[in-house]
């Protein structure tokens, strides 16, 4: 009995580490960029690292720093953060059903739901490999990379060329693409949904310029996945 | 700053938390479950494009090229970490060679 449990734990930890690694590599340069831009906006090293630790929401943190730099008020920053991060409500809904953690464990795990941990867990994960522990290991790896990157960027803001690390942000897009391609090849419905959603998000951002980035993403994602229900069902592994 | 962080913490954590408290045991009708099944792929599409065009500052074509490289690599390589590293390396290389794309 003990052996079975041990191998289960070992497997979960290995799953978490191998799936957390690409996210961590993608996060490091982005977090470093955040640290640098935060310092340039007048925040202290403690403030940029603290924001990464307590807010832990990439796009919102960049937006907040930009808004602080241009002197936007407290409530506007909070509201923009809420709108931009509301997509995690939907992502958590999908993840909560896949991970099936108890309430206290789920409450803790939910803190580490990000675009990246969500897509890796829901798209890439072999369904038998995803559980509370494996998600936790993956998520902590990503979180530590985000924290250390922010700290390093904040500490050495004057030494690191921001354009170079900023360009390394391509890593996260490569992660998304690498996740999408195998599923899109296997099921044409997924390919069609992803392509339509991308075009919709682009169209919304072009046509409805008053629409914030957060709403455009939510509208495209919800709307197009709803249209997906009209397509023939996809048999996914149990 | 403390109050700003506290406020941002509240509005980022709450939407992440609530589904974990309620959604996991909800019995959803089949059409909602089908909707949720497509959701991650729709999210992936909208996360990739048009955002990728601004991934490399001032170089939309370079960023798109690195994205296409990642897509081609993904046809042959299953290891996602390798693809992430390749895309970053390609951008670093082309940025520093000063290739105009």
Short mmCIF file of C-alpha atoms in Angstrom, two decimals:
data_model
loop_
_atom_site.label_atom_id
_atom_site.label_comp_id
_atom_site.label_asym_id
_atom_site.label_seq_id
_atom_site.Cartn_x
_atom_site.Cartn_y
_atom_site.Cartn_z
CA UNK A 1 0.00 0.00 0.00
CA UNK A 2 2.77 2.36 0.98
CA UNK A 3 4.66 1.68 -2.23
CA UNK A 4 1.68 2.45 -4.41
CA UNK A 5 1.23 5.76 -2.66
CA UNK A 6 4.90 6.67 -2.97
CA UNK A 7 5.03 6.03 -6.69
CA UNK A 8 1.82 8.06 -7.05
CA UNK A 9 3.48 10.99 -5.29
CA UNK A 10 6.67 10.60 -7.30
CA UNK A 11 4.71 10.58 -10.53
CA UNK A 12 2.75 13.67 -9.60
CA UNK A 13 5.91 15.55 -8.66
CA UNK A 14 7.59 14.54 -11.91
CA UNK A 15 4.52 15.58 -13.90
CA UNK A 16 4.49 18.92 -12.11
CA UNK A 17 8.19 19.57 -12.68
CA UNK A 18 8.19 18.67 -16.37
CA UNK A 19 5.06 20.72 -17.08
CA UNK A 20 6.17 23.60 -14.86
CA UNK A 21 9.54 23.97 -16.58
CA UNK A 22 8.35 25.54 -19.88
CA UNK A 23 6.10 27.95 -17.96
CA UNK A 24 8.96 28.93 -15.66
CA UNK A 25 11.29 29.54 -18.62
CA UNK A 26 8.61 31.65 -20.28
CA UNK A 27 7.93 33.63 -17.08
CA UNK A 28 11.52 34.50 -16.17
CA UNK A 29 12.18 37.12 -18.88
CA UNK A 30 8.65 38.54 -18.69
CA UNK A 31 8.91 38.95 -14.92
CA UNK A 32 12.36 40.51 -15.32
CA UNK A 33 10.88 43.01 -17.77
CA UNK A 34 8.15 43.74 -15.26
CA UNK A 35 10.73 44.37 -12.53
CA UNK A 36 12.64 46.79 -14.75
CA UNK A 37 9.54 48.69 -15.92
CA UNK A 38 8.27 48.81 -12.35
CA UNK A 39 11.46 50.46 -11.16
CA UNK A 40 11.34 52.87 -14.08
CA UNK A 41 7.82 53.82 -13.01
CA UNK A 42 9.21 54.71 -9.59
CA UNK A 43 8.33 51.60 -7.58
CA UNK A 44 10.80 50.12 -5.08
CA UNK A 45 12.30 46.63 -5.41
CA UNK A 46 10.05 45.56 -2.52
CA UNK A 47 6.99 46.96 -4.31
CA UNK A 48 7.64 45.19 -7.62
CA UNK A 49 8.47 41.90 -5.88
CA UNK A 50 5.50 42.33 -3.54
CA UNK A 51 3.14 42.97 -6.45
CA UNK A 52 4.36 39.79 -8.13
CA UNK A 53 3.92 37.87 -4.89
CA UNK A 54 0.46 39.16 -3.94
CA UNK A 55 -1.19 40.04 -7.23
CA UNK A 56 0.49 37.45 -9.46
CA UNK A 57 -1.20 38.47 -12.68
CA UNK A 58 1.18 39.36 -15.49
CA UNK A 59 -0.88 41.53 -17.80
CA UNK A 60 -2.56 43.35 -14.90
CA UNK A 61 0.78 44.08 -13.28
CA UNK A 62 2.14 45.64 -16.48
CA UNK A 63 -1.04 47.67 -16.85
CA UNK A 64 -0.90 48.80 -13.20
CA UNK A 65 2.70 49.96 -13.56
CA UNK A 66 1.79 51.88 -16.71
CA UNK A 67 -1.18 53.47 -14.92
CA UNK A 68 0.89 54.35 -11.84
CA UNK A 69 3.49 55.98 -14.07
CA UNK A 70 0.85 58.13 -15.76
CA UNK A 71 -0.72 59.09 -12.44
CA UNK A 72 -4.02 57.23 -12.76
CA UNK A 73 -6.02 56.93 -9.54
CA UNK A 74 -6.43 53.99 -7.17
CA UNK A 75 -9.95 52.90 -8.10
CA UNK A 76 -9.31 53.02 -11.82
CA UNK A 77 -6.33 50.70 -11.41
CA UNK A 78 -8.37 48.29 -9.28
CA UNK A 79 -11.22 48.30 -11.80
CA UNK A 80 -8.90 47.72 -14.76
CA UNK A 81 -7.25 44.87 -12.87
CA UNK A 82 -10.63 43.28 -12.15
CA UNK A 83 -11.68 43.47 -15.80
CA UNK A 84 -8.39 42.16 -17.16
CA UNK A 85 -8.29 39.30 -14.69
CA UNK A 86 -11.92 38.28 -14.79
CA UNK A 87 -11.05 35.66 -17.41
CA UNK A 88 -9.51 33.63 -14.60
CA UNK A 89 -13.03 33.12 -13.25
CA UNK A 90 -13.79 31.08 -16.37
CA UNK A 91 -10.43 29.30 -16.33
CA UNK A 92 -10.90 28.36 -12.67
CA UNK A 93 -14.35 26.98 -13.49
CA UNK A 94 -12.83 24.58 -16.02
CA UNK A 95 -9.86 23.69 -13.81
CA UNK A 96 -11.86 23.14 -10.63
CA UNK A 97 -13.86 20.45 -12.41
CA UNK A 98 -10.72 18.76 -13.71
CA UNK A 99 -8.66 18.82 -10.52
CA UNK A 100 -11.49 17.99 -8.08
CA UNK A 101 -9.67 19.21 -4.98
CA UNK A 102 -11.41 19.64 -1.63
CA UNK A 103 -12.43 23.14 -0.59
CA UNK A 104 -9.36 24.13 1.48
CA UNK A 105 -6.93 22.64 -1.05
CA UNK A 106 -8.87 24.13 -3.96
CA UNK A 107 -8.89 27.55 -2.30
CA UNK A 108 -5.10 27.41 -2.07
CA UNK A 109 -4.55 26.01 -5.56
CA UNK A 110 -6.81 28.62 -7.13
CA UNK A 111 -4.31 31.33 -6.17
CA UNK A 112 -1.93 29.97 -8.82
CA UNK A 113 -4.40 29.86 -11.70
CA UNK A 114 -2.89 31.83 -14.59
CA UNK A 115 -3.38 31.74 -18.36
CA UNK A 116 -0.36 29.47 -18.61
CA UNK A 117 -1.05 27.04 -15.75
CA UNK A 118 -4.63 26.84 -17.04
CA UNK A 119 -3.79 25.96 -20.63
CA UNK A 120 -1.02 23.53 -19.72
CA UNK A 121 -3.26 21.73 -17.21
CA UNK A 122 -6.34 21.66 -19.43
CA UNK A 123 -4.84 21.12 -22.89
CA UNK A 124 -1.55 19.33 -22.49
CA UNK A 125 -2.22 17.26 -19.41
CA UNK A 126 -2.77 13.59 -19.86
CA UNK A 127 -5.96 13.39 -17.82
CA UNK A 128 -4.54 10.79 -15.43
CA UNK A 129 -1.53 12.96 -14.58
CA UNK A 130 -3.44 15.99 -13.32
CA UNK A 131 -4.27 16.12 -9.61
CA UNK A 132 -3.94 18.55 -6.72
CA UNK A 133 -0.30 17.68 -6.08
CA UNK A 134 0.89 17.72 -9.69
CA UNK A 135 -0.88 21.04 -10.29
CA UNK A 136 0.67 22.46 -7.11
CA UNK A 137 4.21 21.46 -8.14
CA UNK A 138 3.74 22.92 -11.63
CA UNK A 139 2.15 26.10 -10.26
CA UNK A 140 4.81 26.68 -7.60
CA UNK A 141 7.55 26.34 -10.17
CA UNK A 142 5.86 28.98 -12.31
CA UNK A 143 5.27 31.21 -9.26
CA UNK A 144 8.90 31.00 -8.10
CA UNK A 145 10.10 31.91 -11.61
CA UNK A 146 7.72 34.90 -11.63
CA UNK A 147 8.93 36.06 -8.19
CA UNK A 148 12.63 35.62 -8.84
CA UNK A 149 12.39 37.26 -12.26
CA UNK A 150 10.61 40.30 -10.79
CA UNK A 151 13.18 40.57 -8.01
CA UNK A 152 16.16 40.29 -10.36
CA UNK A 153 14.61 42.79 -12.79
CA UNK A 154 13.92 45.18 -9.92
CA UNK A 155 17.39 44.80 -8.40
CA UNK A 156 19.32 45.19 -11.64
CA UNK A 157 16.92 47.50 -13.48
CA UNK A 158 19.78 49.73 -14.61
CA UNK A 159 21.96 46.91 -15.91
CA UNK A 160 19.59 44.76 -17.92
CA UNK A 161 18.67 46.00 -21.43
CA UNK A 162 14.86 46.04 -21.29
CA UNK A 163 14.36 45.59 -25.04
CA UNK A 164 16.25 42.30 -24.99
CA UNK A 165 14.38 40.71 -22.08
CA UNK A 166 11.10 42.13 -23.38
CA UNK A 167 11.61 40.34 -26.69
CA UNK A 168 12.18 37.09 -24.82
CA UNK A 169 8.49 37.29 -23.90
CA UNK A 170 8.00 35.38 -27.17
CA UNK A 171 8.59 32.26 -25.05
CA UNK A 172 5.06 32.30 -23.65
CA UNK A 173 3.56 32.58 -27.14
CA UNK A 174 5.71 29.63 -28.21
CA UNK A 175 4.27 27.76 -25.21
CA UNK A 176 0.69 28.52 -26.31
CA UNK A 177 1.42 27.53 -29.91
CA UNK A 178 3.19 24.32 -28.89
CA UNK A 179 0.15 23.41 -26.79
CA UNK A 180 -2.32 24.16 -29.54
CA UNK A 181 -0.70 22.41 -32.51
CA UNK A 182 -0.94 18.75 -31.40
CA UNK A 183 -4.61 19.10 -30.31
CA UNK A 184 -5.48 21.04 -33.44
CA UNK A 185 -4.00 18.28 -35.60
CA UNK A 186 -5.86 15.60 -33.70
CA UNK A 187 -9.30 17.28 -33.69
CA UNK A 188 -10.24 19.73 -36.44
CA UNK A 189 -12.92 21.18 -34.17
CA UNK A 190 -10.23 22.49 -31.81
CA UNK A 191 -8.28 24.00 -34.71
CA UNK A 192 -11.38 25.73 -36.03
CA UNK A 193 -12.39 27.06 -32.61
CA UNK A 194 -8.89 28.40 -31.87
CA UNK A 195 -8.54 30.09 -35.27
CA UNK A 196 -12.02 31.64 -35.11
CA UNK A 197 -11.40 32.85 -31.57
CA UNK A 198 -8.08 34.44 -32.57
CA UNK A 199 -9.71 36.27 -35.48
CA UNK A 200 -12.63 37.35 -33.29
CA UNK A 201 -10.29 38.70 -30.60
CA UNK A 202 -8.36 40.58 -33.27
CA UNK A 203 -11.55 41.91 -34.88
CA UNK A 204 -12.95 43.04 -31.54
CA UNK A 205 -9.74 44.85 -30.66
CA UNK A 206 -9.80 46.59 -34.07
CA UNK A 207 -13.50 47.41 -34.34
CA UNK A 208 -14.51 48.11 -30.77
CA UNK A 209 -11.60 50.26 -29.68
CA UNK A 210 -13.43 51.22 -26.50
CA UNK A 211 -13.45 47.58 -25.49
CA UNK A 212 -10.65 46.80 -23.06
CA UNK A 213 -8.24 43.98 -23.81
CA UNK A 214 -9.80 41.96 -20.99
CA UNK A 215 -13.34 42.14 -22.36
CA UNK A 216 -12.21 41.37 -25.92
CA UNK A 217 -10.50 38.20 -24.71
CA UNK A 218 -13.47 37.12 -22.61
CA UNK A 219 -16.00 37.86 -25.35
CA UNK A 220 -14.03 36.05 -28.05
CA UNK A 221 -13.30 33.05 -25.85
CA UNK A 222 -16.82 32.63 -24.47
CA UNK A 223 -18.59 33.41 -27.72
CA UNK A 224 -16.52 31.18 -29.96
CA UNK A 225 -16.40 28.23 -27.53
CA UNK A 226 -20.20 28.53 -27.33
CA UNK A 227 -20.35 28.24 -31.13
CA UNK A 228 -18.17 25.17 -30.70
CA UNK A 229 -21.13 23.38 -29.14
CA UNK A 230 -22.70 23.37 -32.62
CA UNK A 231 -19.79 21.29 -33.95
CA UNK A 232 -19.72 17.50 -33.79
CA UNK A 233 -18.58 16.41 -30.35
CA UNK A 234 -14.95 15.55 -29.71
CA UNK A 235 -14.25 12.24 -28.06
CA UNK A 236 -11.64 12.99 -25.45
CA UNK A 237 -9.94 10.38 -23.35
CA UNK A 238 -11.83 9.61 -20.14
CA UNK B 1 1.28 51.04 -2.27
CA UNK B 2 0.16 48.56 0.40
CA UNK B 3 -3.47 49.50 -0.23
CA UNK B 4 -3.06 49.24 -3.96
CA UNK B 5 -1.52 45.77 -3.61
CA UNK B 6 -4.27 44.72 -1.19
CA UNK B 7 -6.95 45.93 -3.58
CA UNK B 8 -5.33 44.25 -6.56
CA UNK B 9 -4.92 41.06 -4.52
CA UNK B 10 -8.64 41.04 -3.76
CA UNK B 11 -9.80 41.56 -7.34
CA UNK B 12 -7.37 39.01 -8.77
CA UNK B 13 -7.80 36.28 -6.15
CA UNK B 14 -11.59 36.38 -5.83
CA UNK B 15 -12.40 35.42 -9.45
CA UNK B 16 -9.84 32.60 -9.24
CA UNK B 17 -11.18 31.35 -5.90
CA UNK B 18 -14.97 31.28 -6.33
CA UNK B 19 -15.18 28.48 -8.94
CA UNK B 20 -12.99 26.24 -6.81
CA UNK B 21 -15.47 26.64 -3.96
CA UNK B 22 -18.61 25.98 -5.99
CA UNK B 23 -18.12 24.78 -9.54
CA UNK B 24 -16.37 21.48 -8.98
CA UNK B 25 -19.45 19.72 -7.61
CA UNK B 26 -22.08 21.44 -9.76
CA UNK B 27 -23.89 19.05 -12.05
CA UNK B 28 -23.83 20.86 -15.37
CA UNK B 29 -26.03 19.98 -18.36
CA UNK B 30 -24.23 18.30 -21.29
CA UNK B 31 -24.26 21.38 -23.53
CA UNK B 32 -22.46 23.44 -20.85
CA UNK B 33 -19.89 20.69 -20.44
CA UNK B 34 -19.35 20.69 -24.20
CA UNK B 35 -18.98 24.48 -24.06
CA UNK B 36 -16.33 24.16 -21.34
CA UNK B 37 -14.53 21.49 -23.38
CA UNK B 38 -13.98 23.98 -26.21
CA UNK B 39 -13.14 26.85 -23.87
CA UNK B 40 -9.37 26.15 -23.45
CA UNK B 41 -8.86 26.08 -27.23
CA UNK B 42 -10.77 29.30 -27.78
CA UNK B 43 -8.68 30.82 -24.98
CA UNK B 44 -5.46 29.63 -26.63
CA UNK B 45 -6.43 31.20 -29.94
CA UNK B 46 -7.30 34.55 -28.38
CA UNK B 47 -4.17 34.51 -26.20
CA UNK B 48 -1.89 33.88 -29.19
CA UNK B 49 -3.34 36.36 -31.65
CA UNK B 50 -3.19 39.34 -31.91
CA UNK B 51 -0.98 39.52 -28.77
CA UNK B 52 1.96 37.81 -30.46
CA UNK B 53 2.39 40.78 -32.83
CA UNK B 54 3.53 42.93 -29.89
CA UNK B 55 5.70 40.24 -28.26
CA UNK B 56 8.95 41.72 -29.57
CA UNK B 57 9.01 45.49 -29.09
CA UNK B 58 8.65 47.27 -32.43
CA UNK B 59 9.18 44.06 -34.45
CA UNK B 60 5.79 42.49 -35.31
CA UNK B 61 7.16 40.51 -38.28
CA UNK B 62 10.01 39.07 -36.22
CA UNK B 63 7.54 38.02 -33.50
CA UNK B 64 5.18 36.45 -36.04
CA UNK B 65 8.12 34.65 -37.67
CA UNK B 66 9.18 33.20 -34.31
CA UNK B 67 5.57 32.10 -33.80
CA UNK B 68 5.52 30.32 -37.15
CA UNK B 69 8.86 28.70 -36.28
CA UNK B 70 7.33 27.46 -33.00
CA UNK B 71 4.31 26.09 -34.90
CA UNK B 72 6.51 24.22 -37.40
CA UNK B 73 8.69 22.83 -34.59
CA UNK B 74 5.55 21.70 -32.76
CA UNK B 75 4.74 19.46 -35.73
CA UNK B 76 7.87 17.42 -35.03
CA UNK B 77 8.80 18.03 -31.40
CA UNK B 78 6.48 17.06 -28.55
CA UNK B 79 8.66 18.59 -25.82
CA UNK B 80 7.20 22.03 -25.11
CA UNK B 81 10.24 23.23 -23.17
CA UNK B 82 12.43 22.72 -26.25
CA UNK B 83 10.04 24.79 -28.39
CA UNK B 84 9.96 27.62 -25.83
CA UNK B 85 13.78 27.71 -25.74
CA UNK B 86 14.04 27.59 -29.55
CA UNK B 87 11.65 30.51 -30.01
CA UNK B 88 13.47 32.63 -27.42
CA UNK B 89 16.85 31.76 -28.95
CA UNK B 90 15.62 32.64 -32.45
CA UNK B 91 14.37 36.05 -31.33
CA UNK B 92 17.56 36.80 -29.37
CA UNK B 93 19.70 35.81 -32.33
CA UNK B 94 17.77 37.86 -34.89
CA UNK B 95 17.46 40.85 -32.54
CA UNK B 96 21.19 40.94 -31.98
CA UNK B 97 22.18 40.26 -35.56
CA UNK B 98 20.16 43.34 -36.35
CA UNK B 99 18.22 41.52 -39.02
CA UNK B 100 15.48 43.82 -40.25
CA UNK B 101 12.22 41.92 -40.23
#
